Coordinates of N, CA and C and ligand atoms in Angstrom, one line a residue:
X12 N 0.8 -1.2 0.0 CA 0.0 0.0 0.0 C 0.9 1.2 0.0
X13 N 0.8 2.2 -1.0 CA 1.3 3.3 -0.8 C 1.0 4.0 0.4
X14 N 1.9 5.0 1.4 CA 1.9 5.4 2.0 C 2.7 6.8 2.2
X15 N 1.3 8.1 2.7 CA 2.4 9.2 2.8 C 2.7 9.8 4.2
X16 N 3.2 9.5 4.6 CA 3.7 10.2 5.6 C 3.7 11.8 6.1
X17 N 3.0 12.1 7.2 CA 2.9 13.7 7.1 C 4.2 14.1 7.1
X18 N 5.5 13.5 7.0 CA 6.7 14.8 7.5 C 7.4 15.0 6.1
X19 N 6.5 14.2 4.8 CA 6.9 14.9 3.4 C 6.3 15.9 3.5
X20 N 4.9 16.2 4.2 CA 3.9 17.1 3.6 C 4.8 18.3 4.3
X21 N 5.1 18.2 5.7 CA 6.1 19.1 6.1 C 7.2 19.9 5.2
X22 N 8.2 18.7 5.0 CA 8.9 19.2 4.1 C 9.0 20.2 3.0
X23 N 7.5 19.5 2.4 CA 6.9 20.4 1.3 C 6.7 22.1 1.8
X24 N 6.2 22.1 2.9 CA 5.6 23.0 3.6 C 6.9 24.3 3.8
X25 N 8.3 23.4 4.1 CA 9.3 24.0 5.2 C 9.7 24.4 3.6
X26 N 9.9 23.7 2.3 CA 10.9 23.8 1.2 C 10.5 25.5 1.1
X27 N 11.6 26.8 1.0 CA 10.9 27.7 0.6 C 10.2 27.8 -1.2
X28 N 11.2 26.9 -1.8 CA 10.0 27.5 -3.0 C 9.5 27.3 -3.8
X29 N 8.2 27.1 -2.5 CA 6.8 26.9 -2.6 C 6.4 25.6 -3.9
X30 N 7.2 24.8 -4.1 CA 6.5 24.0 -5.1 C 6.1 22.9 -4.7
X31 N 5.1 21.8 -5.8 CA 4.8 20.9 -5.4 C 5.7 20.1 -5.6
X32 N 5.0 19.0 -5.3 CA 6.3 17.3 -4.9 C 5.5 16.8 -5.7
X33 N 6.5 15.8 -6.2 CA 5.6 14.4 -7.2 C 6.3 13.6 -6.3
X34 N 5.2 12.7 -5.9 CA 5.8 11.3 -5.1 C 5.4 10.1 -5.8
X35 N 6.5 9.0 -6.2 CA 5.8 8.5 -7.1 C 6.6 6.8 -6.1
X36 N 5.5 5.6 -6.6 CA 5.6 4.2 -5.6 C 6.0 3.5 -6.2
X37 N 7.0 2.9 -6.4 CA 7.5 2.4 -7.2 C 7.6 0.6 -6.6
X38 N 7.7 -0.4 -7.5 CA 7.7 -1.9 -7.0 C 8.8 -2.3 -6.8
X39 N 9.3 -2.6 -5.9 CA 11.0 -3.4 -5.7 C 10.9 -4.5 -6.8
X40 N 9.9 -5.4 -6.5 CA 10.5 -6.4 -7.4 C 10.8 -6.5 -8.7
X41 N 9.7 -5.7 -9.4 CA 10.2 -5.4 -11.3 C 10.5 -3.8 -11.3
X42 N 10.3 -2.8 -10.4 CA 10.2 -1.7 -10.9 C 9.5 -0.8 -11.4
X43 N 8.1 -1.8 -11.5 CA 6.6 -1.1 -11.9 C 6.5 0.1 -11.1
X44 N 6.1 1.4 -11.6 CA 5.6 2.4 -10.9 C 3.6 2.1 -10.9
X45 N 3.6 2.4 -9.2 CA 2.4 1.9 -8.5 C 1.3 3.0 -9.2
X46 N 1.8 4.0 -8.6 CA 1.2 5.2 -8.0 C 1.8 6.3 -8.4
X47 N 1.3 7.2 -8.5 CA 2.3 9.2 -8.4 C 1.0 9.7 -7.9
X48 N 1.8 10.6 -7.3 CA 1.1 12.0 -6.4 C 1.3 13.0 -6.8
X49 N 0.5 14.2 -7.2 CA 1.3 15.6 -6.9 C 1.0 16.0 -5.6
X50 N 1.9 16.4 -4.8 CA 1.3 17.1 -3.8 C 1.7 18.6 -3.5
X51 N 1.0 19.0 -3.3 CA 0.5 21.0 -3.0 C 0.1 21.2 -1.6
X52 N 0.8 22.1 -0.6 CA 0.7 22.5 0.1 C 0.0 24.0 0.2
X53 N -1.2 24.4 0.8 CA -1.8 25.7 0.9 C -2.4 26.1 2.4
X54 N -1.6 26.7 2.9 CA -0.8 26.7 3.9 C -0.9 28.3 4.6
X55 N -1.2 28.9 5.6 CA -1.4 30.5 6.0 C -1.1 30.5 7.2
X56 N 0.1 30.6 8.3 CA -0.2 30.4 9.1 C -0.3 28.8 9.9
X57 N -0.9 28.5 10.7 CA -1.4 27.3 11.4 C -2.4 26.5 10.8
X58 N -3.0 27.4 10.0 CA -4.2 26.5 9.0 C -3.5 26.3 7.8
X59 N -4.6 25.2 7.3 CA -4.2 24.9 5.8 C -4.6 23.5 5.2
X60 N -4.2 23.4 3.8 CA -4.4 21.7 4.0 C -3.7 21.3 2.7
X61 N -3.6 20.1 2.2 CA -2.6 19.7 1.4 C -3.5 18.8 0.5
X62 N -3.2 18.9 -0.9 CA -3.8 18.4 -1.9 C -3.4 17.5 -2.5
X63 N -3.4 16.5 -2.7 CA -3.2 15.1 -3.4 C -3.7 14.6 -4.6
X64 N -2.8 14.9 -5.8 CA -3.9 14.7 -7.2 C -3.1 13.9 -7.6
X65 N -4.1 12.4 -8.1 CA -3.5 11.1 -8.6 C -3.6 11.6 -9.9
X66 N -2.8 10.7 -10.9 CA -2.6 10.8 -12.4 C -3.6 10.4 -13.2
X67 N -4.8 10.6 -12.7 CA -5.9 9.9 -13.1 C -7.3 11.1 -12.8
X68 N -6.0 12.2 -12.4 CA -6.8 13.7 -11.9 C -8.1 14.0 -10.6
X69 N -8.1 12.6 -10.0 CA -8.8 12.6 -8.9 C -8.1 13.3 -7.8
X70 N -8.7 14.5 -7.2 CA -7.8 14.7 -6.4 C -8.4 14.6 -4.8
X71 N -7.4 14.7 -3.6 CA -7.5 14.5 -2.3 C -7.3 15.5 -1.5
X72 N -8.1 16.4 -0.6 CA -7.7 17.1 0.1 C -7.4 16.7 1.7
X73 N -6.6 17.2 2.8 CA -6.2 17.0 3.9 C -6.1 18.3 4.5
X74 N -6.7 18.1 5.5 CA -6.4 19.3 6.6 C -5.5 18.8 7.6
X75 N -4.7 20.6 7.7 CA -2.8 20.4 8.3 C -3.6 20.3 9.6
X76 N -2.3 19.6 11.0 CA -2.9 19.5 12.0 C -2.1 20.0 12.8
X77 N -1.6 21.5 13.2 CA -0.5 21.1 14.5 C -0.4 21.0 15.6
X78 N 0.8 20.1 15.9 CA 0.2 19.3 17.5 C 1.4 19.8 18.2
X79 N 1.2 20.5 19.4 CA 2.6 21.0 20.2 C 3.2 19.8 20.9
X80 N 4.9 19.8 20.7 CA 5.5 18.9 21.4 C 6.0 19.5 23.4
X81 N 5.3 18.8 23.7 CA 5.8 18.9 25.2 C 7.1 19.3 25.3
X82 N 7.4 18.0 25.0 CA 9.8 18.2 25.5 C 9.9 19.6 24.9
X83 N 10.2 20.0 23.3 CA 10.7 21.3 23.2 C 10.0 22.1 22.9
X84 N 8.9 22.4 22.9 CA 8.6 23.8 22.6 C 7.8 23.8 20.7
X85 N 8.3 23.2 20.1 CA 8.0 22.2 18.5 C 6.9 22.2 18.3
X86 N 6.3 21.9 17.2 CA 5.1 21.7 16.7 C 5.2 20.1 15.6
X87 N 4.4 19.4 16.0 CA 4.6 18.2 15.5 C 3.4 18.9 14.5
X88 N 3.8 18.1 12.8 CA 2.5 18.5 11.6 C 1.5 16.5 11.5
X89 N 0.6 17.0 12.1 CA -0.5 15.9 11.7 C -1.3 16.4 10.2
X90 N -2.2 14.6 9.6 CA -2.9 15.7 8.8 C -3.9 15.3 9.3
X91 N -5.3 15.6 9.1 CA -6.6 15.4 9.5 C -7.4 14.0 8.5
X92 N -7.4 13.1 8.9 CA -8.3 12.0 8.3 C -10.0 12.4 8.3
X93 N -10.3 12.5 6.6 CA -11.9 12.8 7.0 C -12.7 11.7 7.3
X94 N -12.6 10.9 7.6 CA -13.0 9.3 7.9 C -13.2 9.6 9.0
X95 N -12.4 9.3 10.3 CA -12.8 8.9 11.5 C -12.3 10.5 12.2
X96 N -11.9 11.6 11.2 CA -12.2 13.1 11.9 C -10.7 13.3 13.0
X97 N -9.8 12.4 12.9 CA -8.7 12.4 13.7 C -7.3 12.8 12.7
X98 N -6.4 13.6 13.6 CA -5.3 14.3 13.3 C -4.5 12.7 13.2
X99 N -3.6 12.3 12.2 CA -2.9 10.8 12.2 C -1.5 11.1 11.3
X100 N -1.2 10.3 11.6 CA 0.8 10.8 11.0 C 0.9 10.2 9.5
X101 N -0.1 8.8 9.0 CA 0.4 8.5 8.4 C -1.1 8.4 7.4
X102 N -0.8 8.3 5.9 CA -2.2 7.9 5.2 C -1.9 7.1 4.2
X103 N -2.7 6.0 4.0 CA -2.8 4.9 3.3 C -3.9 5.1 1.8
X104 N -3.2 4.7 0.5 CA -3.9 5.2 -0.4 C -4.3 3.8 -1.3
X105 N -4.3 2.7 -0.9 CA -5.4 1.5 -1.1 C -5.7 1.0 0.1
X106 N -6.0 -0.4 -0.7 CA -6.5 -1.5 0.6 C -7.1 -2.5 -0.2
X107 N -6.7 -3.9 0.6 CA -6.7 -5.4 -0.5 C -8.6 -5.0 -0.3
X108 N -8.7 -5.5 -1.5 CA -9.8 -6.0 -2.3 C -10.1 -7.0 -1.3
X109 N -11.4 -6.8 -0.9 CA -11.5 -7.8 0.4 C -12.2 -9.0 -0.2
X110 N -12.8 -8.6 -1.4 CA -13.4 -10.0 -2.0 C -12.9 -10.8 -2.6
X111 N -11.5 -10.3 -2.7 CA -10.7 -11.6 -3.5 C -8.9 -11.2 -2.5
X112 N -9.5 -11.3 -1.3 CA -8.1 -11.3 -0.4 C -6.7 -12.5 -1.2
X113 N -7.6 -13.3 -1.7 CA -6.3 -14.3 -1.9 C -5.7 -14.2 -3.1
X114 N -5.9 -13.3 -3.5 CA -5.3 -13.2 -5.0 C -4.5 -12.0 -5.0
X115 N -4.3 -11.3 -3.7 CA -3.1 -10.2 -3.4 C -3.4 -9.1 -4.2
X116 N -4.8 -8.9 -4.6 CA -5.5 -7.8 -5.4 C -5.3 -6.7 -4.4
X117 N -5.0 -4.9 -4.5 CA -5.2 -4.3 -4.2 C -6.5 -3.0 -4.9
X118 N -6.7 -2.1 -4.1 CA -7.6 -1.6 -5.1 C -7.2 -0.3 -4.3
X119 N -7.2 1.0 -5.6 CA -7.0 2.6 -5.2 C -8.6 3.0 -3.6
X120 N -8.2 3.7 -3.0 CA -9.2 4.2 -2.6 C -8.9 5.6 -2.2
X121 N -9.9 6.3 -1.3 CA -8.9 7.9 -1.3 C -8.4 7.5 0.3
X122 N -7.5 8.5 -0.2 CA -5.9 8.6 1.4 C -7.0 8.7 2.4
X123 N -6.4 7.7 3.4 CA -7.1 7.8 4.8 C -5.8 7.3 5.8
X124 N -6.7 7.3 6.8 CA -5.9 6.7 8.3 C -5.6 5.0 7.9
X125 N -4.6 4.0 8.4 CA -4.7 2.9 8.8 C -6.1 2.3 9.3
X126 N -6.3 2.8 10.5 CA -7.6 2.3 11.3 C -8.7 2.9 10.2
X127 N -8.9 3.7 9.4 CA -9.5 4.1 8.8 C -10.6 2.7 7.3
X128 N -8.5 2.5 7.1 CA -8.8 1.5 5.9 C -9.4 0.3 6.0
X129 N -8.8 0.0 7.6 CA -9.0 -1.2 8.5 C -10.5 -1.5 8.9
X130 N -10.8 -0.4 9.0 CA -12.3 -0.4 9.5 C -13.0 -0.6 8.1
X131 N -13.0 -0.2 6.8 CA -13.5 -0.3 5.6 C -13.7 -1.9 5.4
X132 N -12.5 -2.4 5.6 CA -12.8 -4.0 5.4 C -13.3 -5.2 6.1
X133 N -13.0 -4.5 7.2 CA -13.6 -5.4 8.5 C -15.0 -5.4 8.4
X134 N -16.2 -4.4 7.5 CA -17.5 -4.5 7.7 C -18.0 -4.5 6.1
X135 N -16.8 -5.2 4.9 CA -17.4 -5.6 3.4 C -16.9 -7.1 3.9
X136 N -16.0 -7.6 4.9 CA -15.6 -9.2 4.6 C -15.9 -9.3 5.8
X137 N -17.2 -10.4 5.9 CA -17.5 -10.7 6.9 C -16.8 -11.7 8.1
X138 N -15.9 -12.4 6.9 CA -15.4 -13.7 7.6 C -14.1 -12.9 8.4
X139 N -14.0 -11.2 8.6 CA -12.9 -10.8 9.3 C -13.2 -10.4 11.0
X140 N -14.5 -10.7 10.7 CA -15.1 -9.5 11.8 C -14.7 -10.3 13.4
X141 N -15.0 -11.7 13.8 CA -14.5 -11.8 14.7 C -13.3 -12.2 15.6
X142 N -12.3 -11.6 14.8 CA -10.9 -11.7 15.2 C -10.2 -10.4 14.8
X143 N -10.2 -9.8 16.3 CA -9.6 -8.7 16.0 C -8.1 -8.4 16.8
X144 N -7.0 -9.3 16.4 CA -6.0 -9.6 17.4 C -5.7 -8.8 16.7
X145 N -3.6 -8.4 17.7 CA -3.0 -8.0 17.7 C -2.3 -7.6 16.5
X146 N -2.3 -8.8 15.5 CA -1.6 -8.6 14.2 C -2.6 -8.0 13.7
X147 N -3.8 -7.3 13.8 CA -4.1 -6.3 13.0 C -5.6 -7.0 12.1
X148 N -6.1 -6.6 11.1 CA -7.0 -7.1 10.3 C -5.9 -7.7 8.9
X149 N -5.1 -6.9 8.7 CA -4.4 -7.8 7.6 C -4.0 -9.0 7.4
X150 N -3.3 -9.5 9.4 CA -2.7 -10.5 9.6 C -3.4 -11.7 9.4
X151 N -4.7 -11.0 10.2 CA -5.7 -11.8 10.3 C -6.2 -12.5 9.3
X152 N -6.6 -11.7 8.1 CA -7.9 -12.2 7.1 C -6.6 -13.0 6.3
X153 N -5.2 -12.8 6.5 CA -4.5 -13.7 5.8 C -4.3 -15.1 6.1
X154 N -4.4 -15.2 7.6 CA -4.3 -16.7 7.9 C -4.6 -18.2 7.1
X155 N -6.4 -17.9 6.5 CA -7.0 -19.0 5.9 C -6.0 -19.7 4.9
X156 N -5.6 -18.5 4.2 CA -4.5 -18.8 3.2 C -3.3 -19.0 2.8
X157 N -3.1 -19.4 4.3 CA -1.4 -19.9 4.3 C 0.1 -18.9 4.3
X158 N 0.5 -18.4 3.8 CA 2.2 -18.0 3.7 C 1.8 -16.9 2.8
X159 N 0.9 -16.5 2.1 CA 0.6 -15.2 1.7 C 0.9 -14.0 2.0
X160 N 2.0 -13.5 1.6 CA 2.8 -12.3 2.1 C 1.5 -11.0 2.6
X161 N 1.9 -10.8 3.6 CA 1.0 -8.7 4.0 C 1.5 -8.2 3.2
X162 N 0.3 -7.3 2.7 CA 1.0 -5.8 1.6 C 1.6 -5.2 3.3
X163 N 2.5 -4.6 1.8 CA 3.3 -4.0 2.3 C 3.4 -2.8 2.4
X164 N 3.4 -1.8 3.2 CA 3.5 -0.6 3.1 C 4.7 0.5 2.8
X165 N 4.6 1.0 1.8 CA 5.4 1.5 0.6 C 5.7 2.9 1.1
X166 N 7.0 3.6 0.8 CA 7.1 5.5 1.5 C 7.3 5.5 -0.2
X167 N 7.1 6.6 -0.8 CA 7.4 7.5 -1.7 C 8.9 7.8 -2.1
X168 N 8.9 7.9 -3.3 CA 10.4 8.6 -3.9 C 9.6 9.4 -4.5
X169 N 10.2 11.2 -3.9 CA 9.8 12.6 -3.4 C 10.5 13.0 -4.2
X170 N 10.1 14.0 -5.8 CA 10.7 14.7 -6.3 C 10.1 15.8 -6.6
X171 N 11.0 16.6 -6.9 CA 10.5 18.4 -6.5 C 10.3 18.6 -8.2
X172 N 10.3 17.7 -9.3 CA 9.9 18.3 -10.4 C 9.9 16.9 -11.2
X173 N 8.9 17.0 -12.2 CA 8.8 15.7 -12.9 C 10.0 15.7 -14.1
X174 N 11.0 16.9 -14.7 CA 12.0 16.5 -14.8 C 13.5 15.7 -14.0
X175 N 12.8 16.4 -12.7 CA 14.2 15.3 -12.0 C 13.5 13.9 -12.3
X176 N 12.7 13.8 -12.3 CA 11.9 12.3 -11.5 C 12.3 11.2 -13.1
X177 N 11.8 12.2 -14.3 CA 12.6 11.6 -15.7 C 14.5 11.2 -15.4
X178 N 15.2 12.0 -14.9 CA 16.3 12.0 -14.8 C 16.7 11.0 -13.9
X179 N 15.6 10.7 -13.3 CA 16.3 9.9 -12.3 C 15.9 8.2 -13.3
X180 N 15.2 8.1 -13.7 CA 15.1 6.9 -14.4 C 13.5 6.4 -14.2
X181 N 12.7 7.8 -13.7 CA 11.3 7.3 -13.7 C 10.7 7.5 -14.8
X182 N 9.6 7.0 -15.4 CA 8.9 7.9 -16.5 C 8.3 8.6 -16.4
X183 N 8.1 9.5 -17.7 CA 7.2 11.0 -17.5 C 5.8 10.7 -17.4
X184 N 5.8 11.9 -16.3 CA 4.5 11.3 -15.6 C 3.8 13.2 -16.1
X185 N 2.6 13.4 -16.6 CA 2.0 14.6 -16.8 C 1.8 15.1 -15.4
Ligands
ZN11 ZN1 -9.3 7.8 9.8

């Protein structure tokens, strides 16, 4: 599962100038690119929120969250999950196909929380609902089927312009 992390969105936020990021997910094993993002920060102050447009022009918005750090004095950046309405550090942009868990199918959905995505499946596949250990819902609905690897959760290769991201050996992405 692609995953972004609020301390790119930071970054984005801290870079002074002002541009967007293309974050693009790339597959270890052949090198397939998964996913790209552009992401846009619009930002005034303590408010704001950050925009997420897939290459497919669907876009995602997030509201910035800051959360003061006790120890120094800092501001930790959450973003706001419209799902369950909580400030969360990290956001997940699929989730297995719960009706064909065994075929390692994922499917696009919009960026949310973990517990967010987790909760989406736990009430389309019934046969997840009464086991809700430790290892999570993933661990879980994997068991029936043996040695079936967990998706995996994927960070972004963050480029500040789709000519670096060509340069680097990715393809042009509009
Ligand atoms: Zn959520």
């Amino acid at each position: 599962m692609p995953v972004i992390p609020a301390w790119i969105v930071r970054s984005n936020l801290d870079d002074p100038r002002k541009i967007p990021y293309l974050l693009i997910w790339k597959r270890e094993s052949d090198g397939k690119i998964m996913e790209a993002v552009r992401l846009t920060c619009h930002a005034h102050g303590y408010s704001g929120y950050v925009q997420l447009k897939r290459t497919d022009g669907s876009t995602a918005v997030l509201g910035l969250v800051w959360q003061p750090l006790p120890r120094n004095g800092g501001q930790a950046l959450l973003l706001f999950c419209p799902y369950c309405q909580t400030p969360r550090r990290f956001f997940y942009g699929w989730e297995w196909d719960s009706f064909s868990g065994w075929s390692n199918r994922v499917r696009s959905i919009s960026w949310r929380c973990r517990s967010c995505a987790q909760l989406r499946y736990s009430s389309e596949g019934g046969y997840l609902r009464p086991a809700y250990g430790r290892l999570g819902q993933l661990g879980v609905m994997l068991r029936p089927w043996g040695n079936l690897p967990r998706p995996e959760s994927w960070l972004p290769y963050v480029f500040t312009s789709p000519e670096e991201a060509v340069e680097e050996g990715f393809c042009a992405l509009k």
